[in-house]
PDB file of C-alpha atoms in Angstrom:
ATOM      1  CA  MET A1123      -3.632  -9.261 -38.505  1.00  0.00           C
ATOM      2  CA  GLY A1124      -2.730 -13.021 -39.246  1.00  0.00           C
ATOM      3  CA  THR A1125      -1.031 -15.313 -36.854  1.00  0.00           C
ATOM      4  CA  ASP A1126       2.304 -15.067 -38.609  1.00  0.00           C
ATOM      5  CA  SER A1127       2.308 -11.216 -38.832  1.00  0.00           C
ATOM      6  CA  LYS A1128       1.289 -11.181 -34.988  1.00  0.00           C
ATOM      7  CA  LYS A1129       4.351 -13.316 -34.326  1.00  0.00           C
ATOM      8  CA  ASP A1130       6.469 -10.685 -36.028  1.00  0.00           C
ATOM      9  CA  GLU A1131       5.043  -7.934 -33.921  1.00  0.00           C
ATOM     10  CA  LEU A1132       7.488  -6.431 -31.306  1.00  0.00           C
ATOM     11  CA  PHE A1133       6.710  -7.969 -27.889  1.00  0.00           C
ATOM     12  CA  SER A1134       6.614  -4.490 -26.450  1.00  0.00           C
ATOM     13  CA  ASP A1135       3.903  -3.475 -28.857  1.00  0.00           C
ATOM     14  CA  TYR A1136       1.876  -6.536 -28.135  1.00  0.00           C
ATOM     15  CA  PHE A1137       2.171  -5.970 -24.434  1.00  0.00           C
ATOM     16  CA  GLU A1138       0.934  -2.374 -24.857  1.00  0.00           C
ATOM     17  CA  ARG A1139      -1.997  -3.443 -26.799  1.00  0.00           C
ATOM     18  CA  TRP A1140      -2.755  -6.230 -24.295  1.00  0.00           C
ATOM     19  CA  VAL A1141      -2.826  -3.785 -21.479  1.00  0.00           C
ATOM     20  CA  LYS A1142      -5.078  -1.424 -23.533  1.00  0.00           C
ATOM     21  CA  VAL A1143      -7.528  -4.195 -24.110  1.00  0.00           C
ATOM     22  CA  TYR A1144      -7.669  -6.030 -20.956  1.00  0.00           C
ATOM     23  CA  LYS A1145      -6.467  -3.756 -18.186  1.00  0.00           C
ATOM     24  CA  GLU A1146      -7.566  -0.138 -19.014  1.00  0.00           C
ATOM     25  CA  GLY A1147     -10.811   0.508 -17.175  1.00  0.00           C
ATOM     26  CA  ALA A1148     -10.619  -2.743 -15.377  1.00  0.00           C
ATOM     27  CA  VAL A1149      -7.928  -1.997 -12.833  1.00  0.00           C
ATOM     28  CA  ARG A1150      -7.154   1.025 -10.585  1.00  0.00           C
ATOM     29  CA  LYS A1151      -5.061   3.800 -11.998  1.00  0.00           C
ATOM     30  CA  VAL A1152      -2.285   2.958  -9.606  1.00  0.00           C
ATOM     31  CA  THR A1153      -2.184  -0.560 -10.934  1.00  0.00           C
ATOM     32  CA  LEU A1154      -2.306   0.551 -14.561  1.00  0.00           C
ATOM     33  CA  ASN A1155       0.675   2.887 -13.957  1.00  0.00           C
ATOM     34  CA  LYS A1156       2.602  -0.251 -12.944  1.00  0.00           C
ATOM     35  CA  TYR A1157       1.733  -1.761 -16.344  1.00  0.00           C
ATOM     36  CA  THR A1158       2.918   1.508 -18.023  1.00  0.00           C
ATOM     37  CA  LEU A1159       6.235   1.323 -16.081  1.00  0.00           C
ATOM     38  CA  ALA A1160       6.725  -2.368 -17.001  1.00  0.00           C
ATOM     39  CA  LEU A1161       6.077  -1.400 -20.788  1.00  0.00           C
ATOM     40  CA  SER A1162       8.885   1.265 -20.516  1.00  0.00           C
ATOM     41  CA  TRP A1163      11.291  -1.397 -19.224  1.00  0.00           C
ATOM     42  CA  LEU A1164      10.395  -3.730 -22.075  1.00  0.00           C
ATOM     43  CA  LYS A1165      11.249  -0.992 -24.552  1.00  0.00           C
ATOM     44  CA  LYS A1166      14.515  -0.440 -22.787  1.00  0.00           C
ATOM     45  CA  LEU A1167      15.542  -3.980 -22.289  1.00  0.00           C
ATOM     46  CA  ILE A1168      14.134  -5.890 -25.293  1.00  0.00           C
ATOM     47  CA  PRO A1169      13.472  -3.183 -27.898  1.00  0.00           C
ATOM     48  CA  ASP A1170      13.830  -5.746 -30.868  1.00  0.00           C
ATOM     49  CA  VAL A1171      12.365  -8.922 -29.566  1.00  0.00           C
ATOM     50  CA  LYS A1172       9.335 -10.192 -31.520  1.00  0.00           C
ATOM     51  CA  VAL A1173       6.437 -12.039 -29.920  1.00  0.00           C
ATOM     52  CA  GLY A1174       7.359 -15.284 -31.681  1.00  0.00           C
ATOM     53  CA  ASP A1175      10.976 -15.013 -30.500  1.00  0.00           C
ATOM     54  CA  MET A1176       9.967 -15.017 -26.790  1.00  0.00           C
ATOM     55  CA  ASP A1177      11.359 -18.281 -25.433  1.00  0.00           C
ATOM     56  CA  ARG A1178      12.569 -19.482 -22.067  1.00  0.00           C
ATOM     57  CA  ILE A1179      16.148 -18.142 -22.595  1.00  0.00           C
ATOM     58  CA  THR A1180      14.908 -14.790 -23.858  1.00  0.00           C
ATOM     59  CA  TYR A1181      12.597 -14.271 -21.046  1.00  0.00           C
ATOM     60  CA  GLN A1182      15.062 -15.386 -18.477  1.00  0.00           C
ATOM     61  CA  ARG A1183      17.660 -12.800 -19.808  1.00  0.00           C
ATOM     62  CA  LEU A1184      15.047 -10.265 -19.619  1.00  0.00           C
ATOM     63  CA  ILE A1185      14.223 -11.007 -16.105  1.00  0.00           C
ATOM     64  CA  ASN A1186      18.038 -11.194 -15.302  1.00  0.00           C
ATOM     65  CA  ASP A1187      18.640  -7.802 -16.839  1.00  0.00           C
ATOM     66  CA  TYR A1188      15.693  -6.160 -14.787  1.00  0.00           C
ATOM     67  CA  ALA A1189      16.992  -7.688 -11.685  1.00  0.00           C
ATOM     68  CA  LYS A1190      20.350  -5.874 -12.072  1.00  0.00           C
ATOM     69  CA  ASP A1191      18.670  -2.625 -11.065  1.00  0.00           C
ATOM     70  CA  HIS A1192      15.969  -4.020  -8.691  1.00  0.00           C
ATOM     71  CA  GLU A1193      15.306  -5.992  -5.587  1.00  0.00           C
ATOM     72  CA  ARG A1194      13.958  -9.522  -5.810  1.00  0.00           C
ATOM     73  CA  GLN A1195      10.480  -8.602  -4.699  1.00  0.00           C
ATOM     74  CA  THR A1196      10.309  -5.860  -7.348  1.00  0.00           C
ATOM     75  CA  THR A1197      11.561  -8.254  -9.939  1.00  0.00           C
ATOM     76  CA  MET A1198       8.973 -10.827  -8.930  1.00  0.00           C
ATOM     77  CA  ASP A1199       6.302  -8.062  -9.366  1.00  0.00           C
ATOM     78  CA  PHE A1200       7.609  -7.262 -12.758  1.00  0.00           C
ATOM     79  CA  HIS A1201       7.428 -11.018 -13.695  1.00  0.00           C
ATOM     80  CA  HIS A1202       3.753 -11.256 -12.681  1.00  0.00           C
ATOM     81  CA  LEU A1203       2.886  -8.145 -14.631  1.00  0.00           C
ATOM     82  CA  LEU A1204       4.167  -9.653 -17.742  1.00  0.00           C
ATOM     83  CA  LYS A1205       3.001 -13.296 -17.329  1.00  0.00           C
ATOM     84  CA  GLY A1206      -0.675 -12.540 -18.070  1.00  0.00           C
ATOM     85  CA  ALA A1207       0.060 -11.239 -21.434  1.00  0.00           C
ATOM     86  CA  ILE A1208       2.599 -13.882 -22.223  1.00  0.00           C
ATOM     87  CA  LEU A1209       0.093 -16.734 -21.323  1.00  0.00           C
ATOM     88  CA  ASP A1210      -2.431 -15.076 -23.580  1.00  0.00           C
ATOM     89  CA  ALA A1211       0.001 -15.064 -26.386  1.00  0.00           C
ATOM     90  CA  VAL A1212       0.721 -18.799 -25.842  1.00  0.00           C
ATOM     91  CA  ASP A1213      -3.156 -19.415 -25.888  1.00  0.00           C
ATOM     92  CA  GLU A1214      -3.225 -17.483 -29.217  1.00  0.00           C
ATOM     93  CA  GLY A1215      -0.583 -19.683 -30.681  1.00  0.00           C
ATOM     94  CA  LEU A1216       1.934 -16.799 -31.124  1.00  0.00           C
ATOM     95  CA  ILE A1217       4.440 -18.400 -28.675  1.00  0.00           C
ATOM     96  CA  ALA A1218       4.953 -22.163 -28.835  1.00  0.00           C
ATOM     97  CA  ARG A1219       5.497 -22.945 -25.009  1.00  0.00           C
ATOM     98  CA  ASP A1220       5.116 -20.981 -22.013  1.00  0.00           C
ATOM     99  CA  PRO A1221       8.477 -19.073 -21.618  1.00  0.00           C
ATOM    100  CA  THR A1222       7.824 -18.083 -18.077  1.00  0.00           C
ATOM    101  CA  ARG A1223       7.915 -21.742 -16.773  1.00  0.00           C
ATOM    102  CA  LYS A1224      10.643 -22.368 -14.104  1.00  0.00           C
ATOM    103  CA  THR A1225      11.834 -18.727 -14.264  1.00  0.00           C
ATOM    104  CA  VAL A1226      14.414 -17.993 -11.731  1.00  0.00           C
ATOM    105  CA  ILE A1227      13.811 -14.751 -10.031  1.00  0.00           C
ATOM    106  CA  LYS A1228      16.941 -12.856  -9.030  1.00  0.00           C
ATOM    107  CA  GLY A1229      17.532  -9.366  -7.679  1.00  0.00           C
ATOM    108  CA  LYS A1230      19.698  -6.938  -5.652  1.00  0.00           C
ATOM    109  CA  ALA A1231      19.976  -7.302  -1.971  1.00  0.00           C
ATOM    110  CA  PRO A1232      17.221  -5.507  -0.192  1.00  0.00           C
ATOM    111  CA  ARG A1233      18.283  -2.139   1.226  1.00  0.00           C
ATOM    112  CA  GLU A1234      18.494  -1.963   4.911  1.00  0.00           C
ATOM    113  CA  LYS A1235      14.970  -1.527   6.186  1.00  0.00           C
ATOM    114  CA  LYS A1236      14.118   1.625   8.121  1.00  0.00           C
ATOM    115  CA  PRO A1237      12.173   1.262  11.273  1.00  0.00           C
ATOM    116  CA  LYS A1238       8.303   0.656  10.131  1.00  0.00           C
ATOM    117  CA  TYR A1239       6.665   1.389  13.401  1.00  0.00           C
ATOM    118  CA  LEU A1240       7.001   2.888  16.871  1.00  0.00           C
ATOM    119  CA  SER A1241       6.544   1.486  20.287  1.00  0.00           C
ATOM    120  CA  GLN A1242       3.655   2.698  22.455  1.00  0.00           C
ATOM    121  CA  PHE A1243       5.973   5.034  24.360  1.00  0.00           C
ATOM    122  CA  GLU A1244       7.473   6.404  21.316  1.00  0.00           C
ATOM    123  CA  LEU A1245       4.145   7.061  19.713  1.00  0.00           C
ATOM    124  CA  HIS A1246       2.853   8.688  22.832  1.00  0.00           C
ATOM    125  CA  THR A1247       6.083  10.960  22.806  1.00  0.00           C
ATOM    126  CA  LEU A1248       5.578  11.831  19.150  1.00  0.00           C
ATOM    127  CA  LEU A1249       1.918  12.821  19.540  1.00  0.00           C
ATOM    128  CA  ASN A1250       2.812  15.149  22.490  1.00  0.00           C
ATOM    129  CA  THR A1251       4.926  17.144  19.928  1.00  0.00           C
ATOM    130  CA  LEU A1252       1.969  17.713  17.573  1.00  0.00           C
ATOM    131  CA  ASP A1253       0.706  21.323  17.099  1.00  0.00           C
ATOM    132  CA  LEU A1254      -3.078  20.887  17.595  1.00  0.00           C
ATOM    133  CA  LYS A1255      -3.922  24.532  18.567  1.00  0.00           C
ATOM    134  CA  SER A1256      -3.386  26.325  15.066  1.00  0.00           C
ATOM    135  CA  GLY A1257      -6.495  24.845  13.376  1.00  0.00           C
ATOM    136  CA  ILE A1258      -6.402  22.065  10.803  1.00  0.00           C
ATOM    137  CA  ASN A1259      -2.914  21.298   9.648  1.00  0.00           C
ATOM    138  CA  TRP A1260      -0.748  18.139   8.754  1.00  0.00           C
ATOM    139  CA  ASP A1261      -0.350  17.524  12.541  1.00  0.00           C
ATOM    140  CA  TRP A1262      -4.034  16.711  12.749  1.00  0.00           C
ATOM    141  CA  LEU A1263      -3.756  14.342   9.949  1.00  0.00           C
ATOM    142  CA  ILE A1264      -0.786  12.518  11.724  1.00  0.00           C
ATOM    143  CA  LEU A1265      -2.993  12.337  14.817  1.00  0.00           C
ATOM    144  CA  LEU A1266      -5.950  10.847  12.865  1.00  0.00           C
ATOM    145  CA  ILE A1267      -3.832   8.145  11.039  1.00  0.00           C
ATOM    146  CA  ALA A1268      -2.093   7.279  14.384  1.00  0.00           C
ATOM    147  CA  LYS A1269      -5.433   6.773  16.139  1.00  0.00           C
ATOM    148  CA  THR A1270      -7.233   4.964  13.247  1.00  0.00           C
ATOM    149  CA  GLY A1271      -4.665   3.204  11.121  1.00  0.00           C
ATOM    150  CA  MET A1272      -6.262   4.621   7.885  1.00  0.00           C
ATOM    151  CA  ARG A1273      -4.402   4.683   4.702  1.00  0.00           C
ATOM    152  CA  PHE A1274      -3.090   8.126   3.610  1.00  0.00           C
ATOM    153  CA  SER A1275      -5.583   8.425   0.759  1.00  0.00           C
ATOM    154  CA  GLU A1276      -8.400   7.543   2.981  1.00  0.00           C
ATOM    155  CA  ALA A1277      -7.440  10.117   5.675  1.00  0.00           C
ATOM    156  CA  LEU A1278      -7.189  12.841   2.955  1.00  0.00           C
ATOM    157  CA  ALA A1279     -10.774  12.074   1.940  1.00  0.00           C
ATOM    158  CA  ILE A1280     -12.232  12.337   5.389  1.00  0.00           C
ATOM    159  CA  THR A1281     -14.918  15.120   5.765  1.00  0.00           C
ATOM    160  CA  PRO A1282     -16.807  16.492   8.815  1.00  0.00           C
ATOM    161  CA  LYS A1283     -19.897  14.363   8.052  1.00  0.00           C
ATOM    162  CA  ASP A1284     -17.885  11.102   8.197  1.00  0.00           C
ATOM    163  CA  PHE A1285     -17.743  11.480  11.978  1.00  0.00           C
ATOM    164  CA  ASP A1286     -20.512  10.193  14.064  1.00  0.00           C
ATOM    165  CA  PHE A1287     -19.656  11.848  17.398  1.00  0.00           C
ATOM    166  CA  ALA A1288     -22.636  10.309  19.297  1.00  0.00           C
ATOM    167  CA  ARG A1289     -21.622   6.788  18.340  1.00  0.00           C
ATOM    168  CA  GLN A1290     -17.843   7.610  18.375  1.00  0.00           C
ATOM    169  CA  THR A1291     -17.194   6.173  14.872  1.00  0.00           C
ATOM    170  CA  LEU A1292     -15.547   7.422  11.764  1.00  0.00           C
ATOM    171  CA  SER A1293     -16.845   6.256   8.320  1.00  0.00           C
ATOM    172  CA  VAL A1294     -14.318   5.322   5.709  1.00  0.00           C
ATOM    173  CA  ASP A1295     -16.090   4.985   2.214  1.00  0.00           C
ATOM    174  CA  LYS A1296     -13.839   6.793  -0.188  1.00  0.00           C
ATOM    175  CA  THR A1297     -10.195   7.982  -0.841  1.00  0.00           C
ATOM    176  CA  TRP A1298      -8.731  11.040  -2.236  1.00  0.00           C
ATOM    177  CA  ASP A1299      -6.913  11.033  -5.577  1.00  0.00           C
ATOM    178  CA  TYR A1300      -3.773  12.695  -4.412  1.00  0.00           C
ATOM    179  CA  LYS A1301      -1.602  10.984  -7.006  1.00  0.00           C
ATOM    180  CA  SER A1302      -3.447  12.734 -10.022  1.00  0.00           C
ATOM    181  CA  ASP A1303      -5.765  15.773 -10.084  1.00  0.00           C
ATOM    182  CA  GLY A1304      -7.527  15.262  -6.757  1.00  0.00           C
ATOM    183  CA  GLY A1305     -11.146  14.399  -6.081  1.00  0.00           C
ATOM    184  CA  PHE A1306     -12.977  11.588  -4.397  1.00  0.00           C
ATOM    185  CA  LEU A1307     -12.327   7.911  -5.505  1.00  0.00           C
ATOM    186  CA  PRO A1308     -13.617   4.553  -4.353  1.00  0.00           C
ATOM    187  CA  THR A1309     -11.884   2.647  -1.567  1.00  0.00           C
ATOM    188  CA  LYS A1310      -9.166   0.164  -2.395  1.00  0.00           C
ATOM    189  CA  ASN A1311     -11.540  -2.736  -2.104  1.00  0.00           C
ATOM    190  CA  LYS A1312     -15.046  -3.453  -0.571  1.00  0.00           C
ATOM    191  CA  SER A1313     -13.436  -4.506   2.748  1.00  0.00           C
ATOM    192  CA  SER A1314     -12.038  -0.941   2.944  1.00  0.00           C
ATOM    193  CA  ILE A1315     -15.599   0.477   3.475  1.00  0.00           C
ATOM    194  CA  ARG A1316     -15.848   0.492   7.167  1.00  0.00           C
ATOM    195  CA  LYS A1317     -16.553   2.272  10.452  1.00  0.00           C
ATOM    196  CA  ILE A1318     -13.686   2.800  12.736  1.00  0.00           C
ATOM    197  CA  GLN A1319     -14.373   3.155  16.444  1.00  0.00           C
ATOM    198  CA  LEU A1320     -12.623   6.186  17.959  1.00  0.00           C
ATOM    199  CA  ASP A1321     -11.535   6.795  21.659  1.00  0.00           C
ATOM    200  CA  TRP A1322     -13.363   9.515  23.608  1.00  0.00           C
ATOM    201  CA  GLN A1323     -10.341  11.786  23.552  1.00  0.00           C
ATOM    202  CA  THR A1324     -10.041  11.759  19.775  1.00  0.00           C
ATOM    203  CA  ILE A1325     -13.759  12.387  19.531  1.00  0.00           C
ATOM    204  CA  VAL A1326     -13.526  15.374  21.734  1.00  0.00           C
ATOM    205  CA  GLN A1327     -10.496  16.800  19.773  1.00  0.00           C
ATOM    206  CA  PHE A1328     -12.236  16.433  16.335  1.00  0.00           C
ATOM    207  CA  SER A1329     -15.627  17.571  17.396  1.00  0.00           C
ATOM    208  CA  GLU A1330     -13.984  20.887  18.204  1.00  0.00           C
ATOM    209  CA  ILE A1331     -11.964  21.253  15.024  1.00  0.00           C
ATOM    210  CA  VAL A1332     -14.567  20.240  12.540  1.00  0.00           C
ATOM    211  CA  LYS A1333     -17.657  22.145  13.870  1.00  0.00           C
ATOM    212  CA  ASP A1334     -17.239  25.123  11.596  1.00  0.00           C
ATOM    213  CA  LYS A1335     -16.110  23.297   8.506  1.00  0.00           C
ATOM    214  CA  PRO A1336     -18.276  22.496   5.422  1.00  0.00           C
ATOM    215  CA  GLU A1337     -19.738  19.088   5.892  1.00  0.00           C
ATOM    216  CA  GLY A1338     -18.919  17.412   2.513  1.00  0.00           C
ATOM    217  CA  GLU A1339     -15.499  18.921   1.889  1.00  0.00           C
ATOM    218  CA  PRO A1340     -12.307  17.058   2.761  1.00  0.00           C
ATOM    219  CA  LEU A1341     -10.563  18.285   6.008  1.00  0.00           C
ATOM    220  CA  PHE A1342      -7.030  17.921   4.712  1.00  0.00           C
ATOM    221  CA  ALA A1343      -7.161  17.979   0.805  1.00  0.00           C
ATOM    222  CA  ASN A1344      -7.900  21.168  -0.827  1.00  0.00           C
ATOM    223  CA  CYS A1345      -7.425  22.738  -4.431  1.00  0.00           C
ATOM    224  CA  ASN A1346      -3.653  22.612  -3.971  1.00  0.00           C
ATOM    225  CA  LYS A1347      -1.791  19.498  -4.926  1.00  0.00           C
ATOM    226  CA  VAL A1348      -1.160  17.207  -1.990  1.00  0.00           C
ATOM    227  CA  TYR A1349       2.094  15.221  -1.921  1.00  0.00           C
ATOM    228  CA  ASN A1350       2.755  12.260   0.152  1.00  0.00           C
ATOM    229  CA  SER A1351       6.364  13.467   0.533  1.00  0.00           C
ATOM    230  CA  THR A1352       5.121  16.858   2.062  1.00  0.00           C
ATOM    231  CA  VAL A1353       3.349  15.073   4.906  1.00  0.00           C
ATOM    232  CA  ASN A1354       6.225  12.614   5.440  1.00  0.00           C
ATOM    233  CA  ASP A1355       8.738  15.531   5.675  1.00  0.00           C
ATOM    234  CA  VAL A1356       6.380  17.110   8.441  1.00  0.00           C
ATOM    235  CA  LEU A1357       6.323  13.705  10.242  1.00  0.00           C
ATOM    236  CA  LYS A1358      10.167  13.375   9.810  1.00  0.00           C
ATOM    237  CA  ARG A1359      10.623  16.682  11.696  1.00  0.00           C
ATOM    238  CA  LYS A1360       8.142  15.732  14.400  1.00  0.00           C
ATOM    239  CA  CYS A1361      10.058  12.426  14.906  1.00  0.00           C
ATOM    240  CA  LYS A1362      13.321  14.184  15.272  1.00  0.00           C
ATOM    241  CA  GLN A1363      11.859  16.717  17.525  1.00  0.00           C
ATOM    242  CA  ALA A1364      10.426  13.823  19.739  1.00  0.00           C
ATOM    243  CA  ASN A1365      13.696  11.955  19.524  1.00  0.00           C
ATOM    244  CA  VAL A1366      12.075   8.744  18.205  1.00  0.00           C
ATOM    245  CA  PRO A1367      12.841   6.693  15.165  1.00  0.00           C
ATOM    246  CA  VAL A1368      11.790   8.387  11.882  1.00  0.00           C
ATOM    247  CA  ILE A1369       8.893   6.589  10.226  1.00  0.00           C
ATOM    248  CA  THR A1370       6.588   7.358   7.327  1.00  0.00           C
ATOM    249  CA  ILE A1371       2.946   8.251   7.188  1.00  0.00           C
ATOM    250  CA  HIS A1372       2.295   4.545   6.236  1.00  0.00           C
ATOM    251  CA  GLY A1373       4.572   3.662   9.240  1.00  0.00           C
ATOM    252  CA  LEU A1374       1.847   5.276  11.430  1.00  0.00           C
ATOM    253  CA  ARG A1375      -0.605   2.763  10.028  1.00  0.00           C
ATOM    254  CA  HIS A1376       1.891  -0.116  10.811  1.00  0.00           C
ATOM    255  CA  THR A1377       2.305   1.439  14.317  1.00  0.00           C
ATOM    256  CA  HIS A1378      -1.341   1.308  14.909  1.00  0.00           C
ATOM    257  CA  ALA A1379      -1.826  -2.253  13.933  1.00  0.00           C
ATOM    258  CA  SER A1380       1.304  -3.282  15.888  1.00  0.00           C
ATOM    259  CA  LEU A1381       0.136  -1.752  19.126  1.00  0.00           C
ATOM    260  CA  LEU A1382      -3.358  -3.368  18.716  1.00  0.00           C
ATOM    261  CA  LEU A1383      -1.660  -6.826  18.132  1.00  0.00           C
ATOM    262  CA  PHE A1384       0.663  -6.486  21.082  1.00  0.00           C
ATOM    263  CA  ALA A1385      -2.254  -5.528  23.209  1.00  0.00           C
ATOM    264  CA  GLY A1386      -3.982  -8.716  22.378  1.00  0.00           C
ATOM    265  CA  VAL A1387      -6.534  -7.477  19.844  1.00  0.00           C
ATOM    266  CA  SER A1388      -7.345 -10.520  17.449  1.00  0.00           C
ATOM    267  CA  ILE A1389      -6.023 -10.535  13.940  1.00  0.00           C
ATOM    268  CA  ALA A1390      -9.660 -10.594  12.649  1.00  0.00           C
ATOM    269  CA  SER A1391     -10.529  -7.287  14.471  1.00  0.00           C
ATOM    270  CA  VAL A1392      -7.138  -5.650  13.318  1.00  0.00           C
ATOM    271  CA  ALA A1393      -7.992  -6.727   9.734  1.00  0.00           C
ATOM    272  CA  ARG A1394     -11.324  -5.157   9.816  1.00  0.00           C
ATOM    273  CA  ARG A1395     -10.127  -1.989  11.386  1.00  0.00           C
ATOM    274  CA  LEU A1396      -7.251  -1.584   8.671  1.00  0.00           C
ATOM    275  CA  GLY A1397      -9.836  -2.393   5.829  1.00  0.00           C
ATOM    276  CA  HIS A1398      -7.739  -5.416   4.796  1.00  0.00           C
ATOM    277  CA  ALA A1399      -9.480  -7.643   2.093  1.00  0.00           C
ATOM    278  CA  SER A1400      -8.688 -10.702   4.194  1.00  0.00           C
ATOM    279  CA  MET A1401      -6.871 -11.897   7.450  1.00  0.00           C
ATOM    280  CA  THR A1402      -4.222 -13.299   5.175  1.00  0.00           C
ATOM    281  CA  THR A1403      -3.114  -9.785   4.161  1.00  0.00           C
ATOM    282  CA  THR A1404      -2.781  -8.895   7.979  1.00  0.00           C
ATOM    283  CA  GLN A1405      -0.916 -12.068   8.796  1.00  0.00           C
ATOM    284  CA  LYS A1406       1.611 -11.610   6.033  1.00  0.00           C
ATOM    285  CA  THR A1407       2.165  -7.917   6.828  1.00  0.00           C
ATOM    286  CA  TYR A1408       2.564  -8.541  10.585  1.00  0.00           C
ATOM    287  CA  LEU A1409       4.082 -12.017  10.565  1.00  0.00           C
ATOM    288  CA  HIS A1410       6.999 -10.999  12.716  1.00  0.00           C
ATOM    289  CA  ILE A1411       4.785  -9.576  15.407  1.00  0.00           C
ATOM    290  CA  ILE A1412       2.322 -12.588  15.132  1.00  0.00           C
ATOM    291  CA  ASN A1413       5.472 -14.938  15.726  1.00  0.00           C
ATOM    292  CA  GLU A1414       6.634 -13.006  18.647  1.00  0.00           C
ATOM    293  CA  LEU A1415       3.042 -13.084  20.246  1.00  0.00           C
ATOM    294  CA  GLU A1416       2.858 -16.924  19.538  1.00  0.00           C
ATOM    295  CA  SER A1417       5.939 -17.603  21.465  1.00  0.00           C
ATOM    296  CA  LYS A1418       4.380 -15.751  24.383  1.00  0.00           C
ATOM    297  CA  ASP A1419       1.117 -17.822  23.872  1.00  0.00           C
ATOM    298  CA  VAL A1420       3.190 -21.054  24.329  1.00  0.00           C
ATOM    299  CA  ASP A1421       4.026 -19.942  27.787  1.00  0.00           C
ATOM    300  CA  ILE A1422       0.461 -19.062  28.604  1.00  0.00           C
ATOM    301  CA  VAL A1423      -0.796 -22.511  27.202  1.00  0.00           C
ATOM    302  CA  MET A1424       1.824 -24.313  29.320  1.00  0.00           C
ATOM    303  CA  ARG A1425       1.027 -22.457  32.577  1.00  0.00           C
ATOM    304  CA  THR A1426      -2.719 -23.046  31.926  1.00  0.00           C
ATOM    305  CA  LEU A1427      -2.313 -26.838  31.244  1.00  0.00           C
ATOM    306  CA  SER A1428       0.111 -27.339  34.200  1.00  0.00           C
ATOM    307  CA  SER A1429      -2.421 -25.739  36.657  1.00  0.00           C
ATOM    308  CA  LEU A1430      -5.186 -28.312  35.658  1.00  0.00           C
TER     309      LEU A1430
END
């Protein structure tokens, strides 16, 4: 295909081909799904735009149209998904100048945010409502995530042999493919491979519940399809029963990290426990808590200096 004929190719077709060449097999399935979704929006919003016609005004109109139905952050993500393909088209000489330069990102006002985490008292109240006497159920998963801060997919992949009861640790080295057909998958990143220290109470509880279970089989995932929404519904009922704010399973991870930060655990230690790729991720996610703690630190610094 010559340069001129490539310029006449529909941009959506170019993007689809670009994703197959550069992204398939190179990114996680969940990321690839984002590119596929972006492609469907291109076909909907600019079905007739050719590669060579992609200029700044055309691109800005595309972003504006997408922003009508999405929040600003989602629009920003869409912009970043498209930008790689567009810059490659510029490098190939198919687009004269970078049309993404100085793009104005708009979007709908963010929805009112639901509570993302519980206080220590609220979490304690919630955990007291769990049914931990009926064998392995979703209540045990809720307990495990609350005590470890694991991601949902990581918790689903936990097997009895991942527990080291003597050293009071839990090994996280895989995830469960609950979004597709099940089965073990690698962790999100290398930093996600970790050993999480467990408190003695959790050790005692899980040593009893896993002792008769097959060593290499997941405790919570089985041949049936596992849905994140199913466990969120269980957690929602438990929150209402405990009369605490309703949070999601991912909100339990936020709760775990928040309690550690408020207790004075360093950002570096929290980042390692959560399996974050860097402390920057932890700082961005928990900026509001870190700011609150820093204001308390100022008081401590002033008291310390004034006592010298």
